[in-house]
Short mmCIF file of C-alpha atoms and ligand atoms in Angstrom, two decimals:
data_model
loop_
_atom_site.label_atom_id
_atom_site.label_comp_id
_atom_site.label_asym_id
_atom_site.label_seq_id
_atom_site.Cartn_x
_atom_site.Cartn_y
_atom_site.Cartn_z
CA MET L 4 113.76 168.41 112.81
CA SER L 5 115.61 167.51 109.63
CA MET L 6 114.02 168.05 106.24
CA ARG L 7 113.72 164.28 105.81
CA THR L 8 111.86 163.81 109.07
CA THR L 9 109.53 166.72 108.35
CA GLU L 10 108.60 165.16 105.03
CA ARG L 11 107.91 161.86 106.70
CA VAL L 12 105.61 163.43 109.24
CA LEU L 13 103.74 165.29 106.55
CA HIS L 14 103.18 162.20 104.46
CA THR L 15 102.49 159.66 107.15
CA ARG L 16 98.91 158.53 107.25
CA THR L 17 97.43 156.46 110.03
CA SER L 18 94.25 154.48 109.98
CA ASP L 19 91.08 155.43 111.81
CA SER L 20 90.09 153.24 114.68
CA CYS L 21 87.74 150.50 113.39
CA THR L 22 86.63 146.89 113.49
CA ILE L 23 87.65 144.79 110.51
CA VAL L 24 85.36 141.85 109.83
CA ILE L 25 86.90 139.28 107.52
CA PHE L 26 84.38 136.95 105.90
CA GLY L 27 86.06 133.71 104.91
CA ALA L 28 88.77 134.27 107.51
CA THR L 29 89.83 130.63 107.53
CA GLY L 30 91.03 130.85 103.92
CA ASP L 31 94.50 131.40 102.52
CA LEU L 32 94.14 135.10 101.81
CA THR L 33 93.66 135.99 105.47
CA ARG L 34 96.72 134.20 106.73
CA ARG L 35 99.00 134.87 103.76
CA LYS L 36 98.17 138.46 102.96
CA LEU L 37 95.66 140.24 105.18
CA VAL L 38 96.97 139.48 108.64
CA PRO L 39 100.67 139.94 107.74
CA ALA L 40 99.71 143.25 106.10
CA LEU L 41 97.82 144.42 109.19
CA TYR L 42 100.66 143.28 111.43
CA ASN L 43 103.18 145.23 109.36
CA LEU L 44 101.01 148.32 109.44
CA ARG L 45 100.87 148.01 113.20
CA ARG L 46 104.65 147.50 113.38
CA GLU L 47 105.14 150.70 111.42
CA GLY L 48 102.80 152.60 113.69
CA LEU L 49 100.25 153.17 110.90
CA LEU L 50 97.43 151.25 112.51
CA HIS L 51 95.25 152.79 115.17
CA ASN L 52 95.76 151.06 118.54
CA ASN L 53 92.09 150.21 118.87
CA ILE L 54 91.79 148.27 115.61
CA THR L 55 89.90 145.07 116.26
CA ILE L 56 89.74 142.09 113.89
CA LEU L 57 86.86 139.62 113.71
CA GLY L 58 87.14 136.50 111.60
CA PHE L 59 83.78 135.21 110.34
CA ALA L 60 83.68 131.75 108.76
CA ARG L 61 82.08 128.32 108.86
CA ARG L 62 84.71 126.21 110.53
CA ASP L 63 84.42 125.36 114.17
CA TRP L 64 87.50 127.21 115.41
CA SER L 65 88.20 128.84 118.75
CA ASP L 66 89.72 132.30 119.14
CA ASP L 67 92.95 130.72 120.33
CA TYR L 68 93.20 128.30 117.46
CA PHE L 69 92.48 131.12 115.00
CA ARG L 70 95.16 133.37 116.50
CA THR L 71 97.78 130.62 116.63
CA LEU L 72 97.15 129.66 113.03
CA LEU L 73 97.35 133.27 111.91
CA PHE L 74 100.66 133.68 113.68
CA ASP L 75 102.25 130.44 112.43
CA GLU L 76 101.05 130.76 108.86
CA GLY L 77 101.32 134.53 108.72
CA ASN L 78 104.94 134.31 109.68
CA LYS L 79 105.66 132.16 106.65
CA HIS L 80 104.35 134.90 104.38
CA SER L 81 105.04 138.18 106.12
CA ARG L 82 107.78 140.31 104.52
CA VAL L 83 109.13 140.87 108.03
CA THR L 84 109.23 138.23 110.75
CA MET L 85 106.30 138.70 113.09
CA ALA L 86 107.78 139.13 116.57
CA GLU L 87 106.04 137.15 119.27
CA SER L 88 105.90 140.02 121.74
CA MET L 89 104.26 142.42 119.31
CA TRP L 90 101.98 139.69 118.00
CA HIS L 91 100.84 138.84 121.49
CA GLU L 92 99.56 142.35 122.04
CA PHE L 93 98.10 142.57 118.50
CA ALA L 94 96.34 139.19 118.85
CA GLN L 95 94.40 140.32 121.92
CA ARG L 96 92.16 142.16 119.51
CA ILE L 97 91.58 139.27 117.12
CA SER L 98 88.61 136.95 117.58
CA TYR L 99 86.52 134.51 115.63
CA ILE L 100 82.78 134.11 114.95
CA ARG L 101 81.51 130.84 113.60
CA SER L 102 78.62 131.03 111.16
CA THR L 103 77.66 130.05 107.68
CA PHE L 104 77.29 132.95 105.26
CA GLU L 105 73.60 132.19 104.71
CA ASP L 106 72.61 132.09 108.35
CA VAL L 107 70.74 135.26 109.31
CA GLU L 108 71.38 134.62 112.99
CA GLY L 109 75.11 134.74 112.43
CA TYR L 110 74.74 138.34 111.29
CA GLN L 111 72.60 139.24 114.27
CA ALA L 112 75.32 137.85 116.52
CA LEU L 113 77.85 139.85 114.51
CA ALA L 114 75.80 143.04 114.93
CA GLN L 115 75.65 142.46 118.67
CA GLN L 116 79.38 141.82 118.87
CA LEU L 117 80.15 144.94 116.83
CA ASP L 118 78.06 147.04 119.21
CA ASP L 119 79.90 145.56 122.18
CA ILE L 120 83.24 146.26 120.59
CA ASP L 121 82.25 149.85 119.86
CA THR L 122 81.16 150.29 123.44
CA HIS L 123 84.22 148.75 125.04
CA SER L 124 87.05 149.08 122.59
CA GLY L 125 86.88 152.60 121.25
CA THR L 126 86.28 151.62 117.62
CA ALA L 127 83.95 154.60 117.18
CA GLY L 128 81.34 152.73 115.15
CA ASN L 129 83.72 152.38 112.19
CA ARG L 130 83.45 149.08 110.36
CA LEU L 131 85.35 147.56 107.50
CA PHE L 132 83.87 144.39 106.01
CA TYR L 133 86.21 142.30 103.91
CA LEU L 134 84.81 139.71 101.50
CA ALA L 135 87.57 137.11 101.35
CA THR L 136 85.26 134.19 100.51
CA PRO L 137 84.74 132.46 97.18
CA PRO L 138 82.62 134.81 95.04
CA GLU L 139 79.59 132.48 95.23
CA SER L 140 79.03 133.71 98.78
CA TYR L 141 79.25 137.46 98.07
CA GLU L 142 75.57 137.94 97.42
CA ASP L 143 74.46 136.18 100.61
CA ILE L 144 76.89 138.15 102.71
CA ILE L 145 75.99 141.51 101.18
CA ARG L 146 72.25 140.94 101.53
CA ASN L 147 72.56 139.58 105.06
CA LEU L 148 74.67 142.54 106.13
CA GLY L 149 71.93 144.80 104.77
CA ALA L 150 69.16 142.82 106.47
CA ALA L 151 70.99 142.94 109.82
CA GLY L 152 71.17 146.71 109.55
CA LEU L 153 74.94 146.60 109.16
CA ALA L 154 75.28 148.66 105.99
CA ASN L 155 75.53 151.81 108.08
CA SER L 156 76.82 152.22 111.54
CA ALA L 157 74.30 153.42 114.10
CA GLN L 158 77.04 155.14 116.08
CA GLY L 159 77.71 157.66 113.33
CA GLY L 160 80.93 156.00 112.28
CA TRP L 161 81.71 154.87 108.76
CA THR L 162 80.99 151.47 107.17
CA ARG L 163 82.95 150.24 104.14
CA ILE L 164 83.15 146.97 102.29
CA ILE L 165 86.14 145.56 100.44
CA VAL L 166 85.32 143.10 97.67
CA GLU L 167 88.04 140.71 96.55
CA LYS L 168 88.49 139.58 92.99
CA PRO L 169 87.22 137.95 90.90
CA PHE L 170 84.58 140.62 90.45
CA GLY L 171 82.16 138.72 88.24
CA HIS L 172 82.76 135.93 85.78
CA ASP L 173 81.56 137.93 82.80
CA LEU L 174 79.82 141.23 82.10
CA ALA L 175 76.38 140.02 83.19
CA SER L 176 77.58 138.67 86.54
CA ALA L 177 79.68 141.78 87.21
CA LEU L 178 76.61 143.95 86.53
CA HIS L 179 74.56 141.75 88.80
CA LEU L 180 77.12 141.97 91.60
CA ASN L 181 77.25 145.75 91.26
CA ASN L 182 73.45 145.87 91.50
CA VAL L 183 73.41 143.71 94.61
CA LEU L 184 76.10 145.87 96.20
CA HIS L 185 74.25 149.06 95.32
CA GLU L 186 71.02 147.76 96.83
CA VAL L 187 72.78 147.69 100.18
CA PHE L 188 75.77 150.03 100.01
CA ASP L 189 76.48 153.35 98.44
CA GLU L 190 79.24 153.32 95.79
CA ARG L 191 81.48 155.45 98.02
CA GLN L 192 81.38 152.67 100.65
CA ILE L 193 82.56 150.02 98.17
CA TYR L 194 86.24 149.17 97.69
CA ARG L 195 86.84 146.66 94.87
CA ILE L 196 90.33 145.35 95.24
CA ASP L 197 92.87 144.80 92.49
CA HIS L 198 96.13 144.15 94.26
CA TYR L 199 98.13 145.39 91.24
CA LEU L 200 97.06 148.91 92.15
CA GLY L 201 98.69 148.46 95.55
CA LYS L 202 102.09 147.78 93.99
CA GLU L 203 104.53 150.65 94.37
CA THR L 204 105.64 150.45 90.77
CA VAL L 205 102.08 150.66 89.50
CA GLN L 206 101.43 153.76 91.59
CA ASN L 207 104.69 155.17 90.33
CA LEU L 208 103.33 155.03 86.80
CA LEU L 209 101.20 158.08 87.55
CA VAL L 210 104.10 159.84 89.23
CA LEU L 211 106.41 159.07 86.34
CA ARG L 212 103.91 160.40 83.84
CA PHE L 213 102.46 163.35 85.68
CA ALA L 214 105.17 164.55 88.07
CA ASN L 215 107.76 164.90 85.31
CA GLY L 216 107.80 167.36 82.49
CA ILE L 217 109.69 165.32 79.93
CA PHE L 218 107.54 162.26 79.32
CA GLU L 219 104.05 163.62 78.83
CA PRO L 220 104.82 165.72 75.73
CA LEU L 221 106.09 162.53 74.05
CA TRP L 222 103.29 160.30 75.31
CA ASN L 223 101.22 160.12 72.16
CA ARG L 224 100.91 158.81 68.61
CA ARG L 225 103.39 161.34 67.20
CA TYR L 226 106.29 159.84 69.13
CA ILE L 227 105.20 156.40 70.27
CA ASP L 228 105.26 153.43 67.91
CA HIS L 229 103.64 150.91 70.22
CA VAL L 230 103.24 149.78 73.81
CA GLN L 231 103.81 146.30 75.23
CA ILE L 232 102.43 145.17 78.54
CA THR L 233 103.76 141.87 79.81
CA VAL L 234 102.86 139.96 82.94
CA ALA L 235 104.91 136.77 82.85
CA GLU L 236 104.73 134.28 85.68
CA GLN L 237 107.11 131.43 86.23
CA ILE L 238 104.66 129.47 88.34
CA GLY L 239 101.91 127.26 86.96
CA VAL L 240 98.44 127.03 88.47
CA GLU L 241 99.82 125.81 91.82
CA GLY L 242 97.00 123.55 92.91
CA ARG L 243 94.31 126.05 91.83
CA GLY L 244 93.35 124.03 88.75
CA GLY L 245 89.66 123.89 89.74
CA TYR L 246 89.39 127.68 89.94
CA TYR L 247 91.64 128.31 86.96
CA GLU L 248 89.62 126.05 84.68
CA GLN L 249 86.73 128.51 85.04
CA ALA L 250 88.94 131.55 84.64
CA GLY L 251 91.85 131.11 82.25
CA ALA L 252 94.46 133.78 81.72
CA ILE L 253 91.97 136.28 80.34
CA ARG L 254 89.76 136.40 83.42
CA ASP L 255 92.53 135.73 85.91
CA MET L 256 94.96 138.40 84.70
CA VAL L 257 93.74 140.45 81.74
CA GLN L 258 90.27 141.64 82.78
CA ASN L 259 91.61 143.04 86.04
CA HIS L 260 95.37 143.54 86.45
CA MET L 261 96.33 144.12 82.84
CA MET L 262 93.43 146.41 82.06
CA GLN L 263 94.50 148.45 85.09
CA LEU L 264 98.02 148.70 83.71
CA LEU L 265 96.65 149.64 80.30
CA SER L 266 94.40 152.38 81.66
CA LEU L 267 97.11 153.90 83.86
CA THR L 268 99.52 153.93 80.93
CA ALA L 269 97.08 155.46 78.48
CA MET L 270 94.81 157.72 80.56
CA GLU L 271 94.75 161.50 80.27
CA PRO L 272 96.06 163.59 83.16
CA PRO L 273 93.31 163.87 85.80
CA VAL L 274 91.54 167.18 85.96
CA GLY L 275 91.49 169.11 89.22
CA GLY L 276 94.06 167.13 91.21
CA ALA L 277 94.52 163.47 91.97
CA SER L 278 91.28 162.84 93.85
CA ALA L 279 89.86 159.32 93.70
CA ASP L 280 87.17 160.28 91.23
CA ALA L 281 89.39 162.51 89.08
CA VAL L 282 91.81 159.60 88.54
CA ARG L 283 89.08 157.02 88.03
CA ASP L 284 87.14 159.24 85.64
CA GLU L 285 90.17 159.30 83.35
CA LYS L 286 90.76 155.57 83.67
CA VAL L 287 87.18 154.85 82.65
CA LYS L 288 87.37 157.35 79.82
CA VAL L 289 90.35 155.67 78.24
CA LEU L 290 88.83 152.21 78.64
CA ARG L 291 85.76 153.51 76.83
CA ALA L 292 88.00 154.61 74.00
CA VAL L 293 89.45 151.11 73.54
CA ARG L 294 88.07 149.62 70.36
CA PRO L 295 86.13 146.48 71.33
CA ILE L 296 87.39 143.42 69.50
CA PRO L 297 84.31 142.03 67.72
CA ALA L 298 83.69 138.36 68.52
CA HIS L 299 84.09 137.30 64.88
CA GLU L 300 87.53 138.98 64.71
CA VAL L 301 89.12 137.43 67.82
CA ASN L 302 91.44 135.16 65.90
CA ARG L 303 93.01 138.21 64.26
CA HIS L 304 93.57 140.11 67.49
CA THR L 305 94.28 137.46 70.10
CA VAL L 306 96.32 134.28 70.58
CA ARG L 307 95.65 131.67 73.22
CA GLY L 308 98.17 129.20 74.55
CA ARG L 309 98.49 126.36 77.03
CA TYR L 310 101.65 125.00 78.60
CA THR L 311 102.85 121.47 78.13
CA ALA L 312 105.30 119.77 80.48
CA GLY L 313 108.51 121.68 80.81
CA PRO L 314 111.99 120.72 81.86
CA GLY L 315 112.19 119.08 85.27
CA THR L 316 109.08 117.80 86.96
CA ALA L 317 106.68 120.64 86.12
CA PRO L 318 103.50 119.00 84.77
CA ALA L 319 101.60 119.99 81.66
CA TYR L 320 98.51 122.09 82.36
CA LEU L 321 96.32 119.16 81.33
CA ASN L 322 97.92 117.07 84.07
CA GLU L 323 97.45 119.63 86.85
CA THR L 324 95.04 118.66 89.62
CA GLY L 325 91.49 119.85 88.98
CA VAL L 326 91.98 120.29 85.23
CA GLN L 327 89.63 118.51 82.82
CA PRO L 328 91.30 116.22 80.26
CA ASP L 329 89.36 118.01 77.51
CA SER L 330 90.02 121.46 78.96
CA THR L 331 89.76 124.47 76.67
CA THR L 332 91.25 126.91 79.18
CA GLU L 333 94.17 129.10 78.15
CA THR L 334 97.21 129.65 80.38
CA TYR L 335 98.65 132.23 78.01
CA VAL L 336 97.06 135.01 76.07
CA ALA L 337 98.42 137.67 73.77
CA MET L 338 96.26 140.40 72.30
CA ARG L 339 96.29 143.70 70.55
CA PHE L 340 94.12 146.64 71.52
CA GLU L 341 93.69 149.94 69.72
CA ILE L 342 92.60 153.08 71.51
CA GLU L 343 90.42 155.36 69.47
CA SER L 344 91.45 158.75 70.78
CA TRP L 345 93.42 161.67 69.37
CA ARG L 346 96.31 160.72 71.61
CA TRP L 347 96.51 157.05 70.66
CA ALA L 348 94.94 156.47 67.24
CA GLY L 349 97.12 154.04 65.31
CA VAL L 350 99.33 153.02 68.29
CA PRO L 351 98.88 149.32 69.04
CA PHE L 352 98.88 148.16 72.65
CA PHE L 353 100.12 144.58 72.81
CA LEU L 354 99.32 142.63 75.95
CA ARG L 355 100.64 139.21 76.90
CA THR L 356 100.45 137.16 80.03
CA GLY L 357 101.21 133.56 80.76
CA LYS L 358 101.96 130.98 83.35
CA ARG L 359 105.13 128.89 83.21
CA MET L 360 107.15 131.46 81.37
CA PRO L 361 110.95 131.29 81.67
CA VAL L 362 111.05 134.04 84.30
CA ARG L 363 108.75 136.11 86.47
CA ALA L 364 108.77 139.51 84.84
CA SER L 365 106.11 142.16 84.51
CA GLU L 366 106.67 145.38 82.70
CA ILE L 367 105.20 148.08 80.54
CA SER L 368 107.40 149.11 77.70
CA VAL L 369 106.86 152.07 75.45
CA THR L 370 108.68 151.93 72.12
CA PHE L 371 109.22 155.29 70.50
CA ARG L 372 109.36 155.98 66.80
CA SER L 373 112.81 155.94 65.24
CA ALA L 374 114.64 159.15 64.37
CA PRO L 375 113.22 160.45 61.08
CA LEU L 376 116.59 160.52 59.29
CA MET L 377 119.66 158.39 59.76
CA LEU L 378 122.74 160.61 59.67
CA PHE L 379 125.42 158.09 60.34
CA GLN L 380 125.34 156.23 57.06
CA ASP L 381 128.89 154.93 57.14
CA GLY L 382 128.59 153.02 60.43
CA PRO L 383 126.77 149.76 61.06
CA MET L 384 123.44 151.44 61.76
CA SER L 385 121.78 148.06 61.91
CA ARG L 386 122.80 147.91 65.55
CA SER L 387 120.79 150.94 66.51
CA ALA L 388 117.39 150.37 68.05
CA PRO L 389 114.34 152.52 68.73
CA ASN L 390 114.21 154.33 72.05
CA GLU L 391 112.34 152.38 74.63
CA LEU L 392 111.11 153.30 78.08
CA SER L 393 110.43 150.24 80.18
CA ILE L 394 108.74 150.35 83.51
CA ARG L 395 109.54 147.26 85.44
CA ILE L 396 106.64 146.31 87.69
CA GLN L 397 108.32 143.27 89.25
CA PRO L 398 110.76 141.91 90.18
CA ASN L 399 113.84 144.22 90.06
CA GLU L 400 111.42 147.14 90.15
CA GLY L 401 112.63 150.15 88.22
CA VAL L 402 112.57 152.18 85.04
CA ALA L 403 114.99 151.91 82.12
CA LEU L 404 115.47 154.10 79.10
CA ARG L 405 117.17 152.71 76.00
CA PHE L 406 118.90 155.05 73.59
CA ASN L 407 121.59 154.75 70.96
CA SER L 408 125.15 155.64 71.71
CA LYS L 409 128.41 155.85 69.83
CA VAL L 410 130.76 153.00 70.59
CA PRO L 411 134.09 154.60 71.58
CA GLY L 412 136.61 154.32 68.74
CA GLN L 413 137.40 155.67 65.30
CA ALA L 414 134.44 154.12 63.53
CA ASN L 415 130.91 155.47 63.75
CA ASP L 416 129.63 152.36 65.45
CA ILE L 417 126.33 152.76 67.18
CA ARG L 418 124.88 150.58 69.86
CA PRO L 419 121.83 150.81 72.10
CA VAL L 420 122.61 151.40 75.77
CA THR L 421 120.37 151.63 78.79
CA MET L 422 119.97 154.17 81.54
CA ASN L 423 118.64 152.43 84.61
CA PHE L 424 116.84 153.45 87.75
CA ASN L 425 116.05 150.79 90.26
CA TYR L 426 114.14 151.08 93.48
CA VAL L 427 116.49 149.07 95.66
CA ASP L 428 119.49 151.27 94.83
CA ALA L 429 117.54 154.48 95.16
CA PHE L 430 115.34 153.76 98.14
CA GLY L 431 116.44 150.44 99.69
CA GLY L 432 114.33 147.30 99.58
CA GLU L 433 111.61 148.24 102.07
CA SER L 434 108.50 148.69 99.92
CA PRO L 435 105.21 147.88 101.61
CA GLU L 436 103.21 144.95 100.27
CA ALA L 437 100.27 145.81 98.04
CA TYR L 438 97.77 144.71 100.71
CA GLU L 439 99.34 147.01 103.29
CA ARG L 440 98.77 150.01 101.09
CA LEU L 441 95.26 148.98 100.10
CA LEU L 442 94.04 148.08 103.58
CA LEU L 443 95.38 151.35 104.94
CA ASP L 444 93.73 153.31 102.11
CA ALA L 445 90.40 151.63 102.82
CA MET L 446 90.66 152.48 106.51
CA ILE L 447 91.54 156.07 105.66
CA GLY L 448 88.74 156.29 103.10
CA ASP L 449 90.86 156.84 100.00
CA SER L 450 89.41 154.85 97.11
CA THR L 451 91.79 156.05 94.38
CA LEU L 452 93.47 152.64 94.16
CA PHE L 453 90.20 150.70 94.06
CA THR L 454 88.09 149.89 91.03
CA ARG L 455 84.89 151.86 90.56
CA SER L 456 81.71 150.15 89.32
CA ASP L 457 81.84 151.75 85.86
CA GLU L 458 85.51 150.80 85.53
CA VAL L 459 84.89 147.12 86.20
CA GLU L 460 81.89 147.11 83.85
CA THR L 461 83.80 148.83 81.04
CA SER L 462 86.65 146.41 81.41
CA TRP L 463 84.29 143.43 81.23
CA SER L 464 82.57 144.90 78.19
CA LEU L 465 85.92 144.66 76.38
CA ILE L 466 86.72 141.15 77.58
CA ASN L 467 83.28 139.62 77.11
CA PRO L 468 83.22 139.64 73.28
CA ILE L 469 86.69 138.09 73.22
CA ILE L 470 85.58 135.16 75.35
CA GLU L 471 82.40 134.83 73.28
CA GLY L 472 84.42 134.94 70.08
CA TRP L 473 86.73 132.18 71.28
CA GLN L 474 83.73 129.99 71.99
CA MET L 475 81.91 130.90 68.80
CA LEU L 476 84.91 130.31 66.55
CA ASN L 477 86.28 127.48 68.59
CA SER L 478 89.57 129.36 68.59
CA PRO L 479 92.69 127.24 68.69
CA ILE L 480 94.75 126.86 71.84
CA HIS L 481 98.41 126.75 70.84
CA GLU L 482 100.66 124.67 73.01
CA TYR L 483 103.93 125.99 74.36
CA VAL L 484 106.56 124.15 76.29
CA GLY L 485 106.44 125.03 79.98
CA GLY L 486 109.33 127.41 80.64
CA SER L 487 109.24 129.00 77.18
CA TRP L 488 108.02 132.41 76.02
CA GLY L 489 104.63 131.25 74.79
CA PRO L 490 103.47 129.62 71.58
CA ASP L 491 105.09 130.33 68.20
CA ALA L 492 101.73 131.74 67.13
CA SER L 493 102.16 134.65 69.54
CA HIS L 494 105.52 135.57 68.00
CA GLU L 495 104.00 135.35 64.54
CA PHE L 496 101.08 137.47 65.76
CA ILE L 497 103.19 140.42 66.85
CA GLY L 498 105.65 139.77 64.02
CA ALA L 499 102.87 140.36 61.49
CA SER L 500 102.87 144.01 62.55
CA GLY L 501 106.64 144.29 62.02
CA ARG L 502 107.38 144.22 65.76
CA SER L 503 108.56 141.60 68.21
CA TRP L 504 108.08 140.86 71.88
CA ARG L 505 110.67 142.36 74.11
CA ARG L 506 113.10 139.89 75.56
CA LEU L 507 112.78 139.91 79.30
CA SER L 508 115.08 138.34 81.82
C1 BG6 V 1 96.18 136.81 90.95
C2 BG6 V 1 95.91 135.61 90.08
O1 BG6 V 1 95.15 137.74 90.82
O2 BG6 V 1 97.42 137.40 90.60
C3 BG6 V 1 97.05 134.62 90.15
O3 BG6 V 1 94.72 134.99 90.48
C4 BG6 V 1 98.37 135.31 89.84
O4 BG6 V 1 96.85 133.55 89.24
C5 BG6 V 1 98.53 136.54 90.72
O5 BG6 V 1 99.41 134.38 90.08
C6 BG6 V 1 99.75 137.34 90.30
O6 BG6 V 1 100.00 138.31 91.25
P1 BG6 V 1 101.49 138.83 91.49
O7 BG6 V 1 101.32 139.91 92.51
O8 BG6 V 1 102.28 137.65 91.99
O9 BG6 V 1 101.98 139.31 90.17
#
């Protein structure tokens, strides 16, 4: 066996046998993400042969209709074409239960069906419930699962529940949802999903920081000037205006995905290995060290924006379907956080995210302090730039380091150059989708890449006062032309600290 193959065997993880029950299985998430992810896991031999999938939803669908729709729609979204022959075999273990989420009898029927499956299909009493419904139904489903005796498997197998985002609308509702979950399930059974944690590049953040000796000694206030975290999307709200009106960029992107990126960038090395709790303890600790932005100071620390019509036919946010004419929802937000710890005191973390930006580009960039003395006085030093480490989350996933270099020639010209690593060149383009990783982890019982209750609560406790401040102060929403890099106010905002947003392409 070659070294390469040995490594693969050692690191390959396969799921336990189980039944996956998807609540809200008729929705987009199931056909676009969940079923293609499960199919791809099966294709790669990572899914136990006995895995059985039950869709649970209101619509009056038959098993056959459900399977056909999953195949047709799934194929449009799967990263690899779903082959009919493999699908045929896979689909034998997919079926559909029709019930409303409030109807107690639906859960009794589910319990009966789960017992039958365990008896006949070798699923060993293991159950994975997936809440893929609108959040309004979470409470009913959780309580009804509890009432039907489904929070623990009678057969001695495991029972876990995956909760999709959004996890709460504010701090109070997140606390309430955690309470409801804890009335029925134990925290170690609960898997709160944030698909950013399933992205390869996001996981690589920890490897970059903690599997290398050269970065960590520099990863602090002595060497780092500031950090920028950008999640730029080229798309607008894509028909989700109704949902987005209630969310805005801060709830949709900052409270979850961006706070995850922030905590992974700033956390301390986990103590005692990379166990789920060791990693999450450190993530919570650093979030607790973030200085909350007081409501009355929001206008100093945040900027909100909203896109107007851009070039082409892209509509203004206010003309998107489902958006109120007098909407006060932001589609762009920029903010500055400070972390009050010995490592980070005085290092600003700038975050920005927006819809209808010129490109899709997400990255974390760390700007280092400049060299303390400039030796090369007789050259055009103005062209030198601070060192910068940028971790490209997507697309063109990779890591780049900028440093200054002498331009070949007789003069002492200096110019910044970049050393680049990119995933496709190094490893080929075959990264699993985030949902593949996360579903497999949940079936294996590894909750490292899922959000713990205290993490979600701490994150909300930082976001809540910002939202309250915006309402209290009636904070302005600055318009930006769709397809531009956000409102002028956001450039002035970062400019006031003597820095500027990185130009991304
Ligand atoms: C979702 C948001 O959580 O993340 C969407 O609800 C957003 O509005 C999406 O478009 C971005 O995810 P990704 O993986 O495309 O960066």
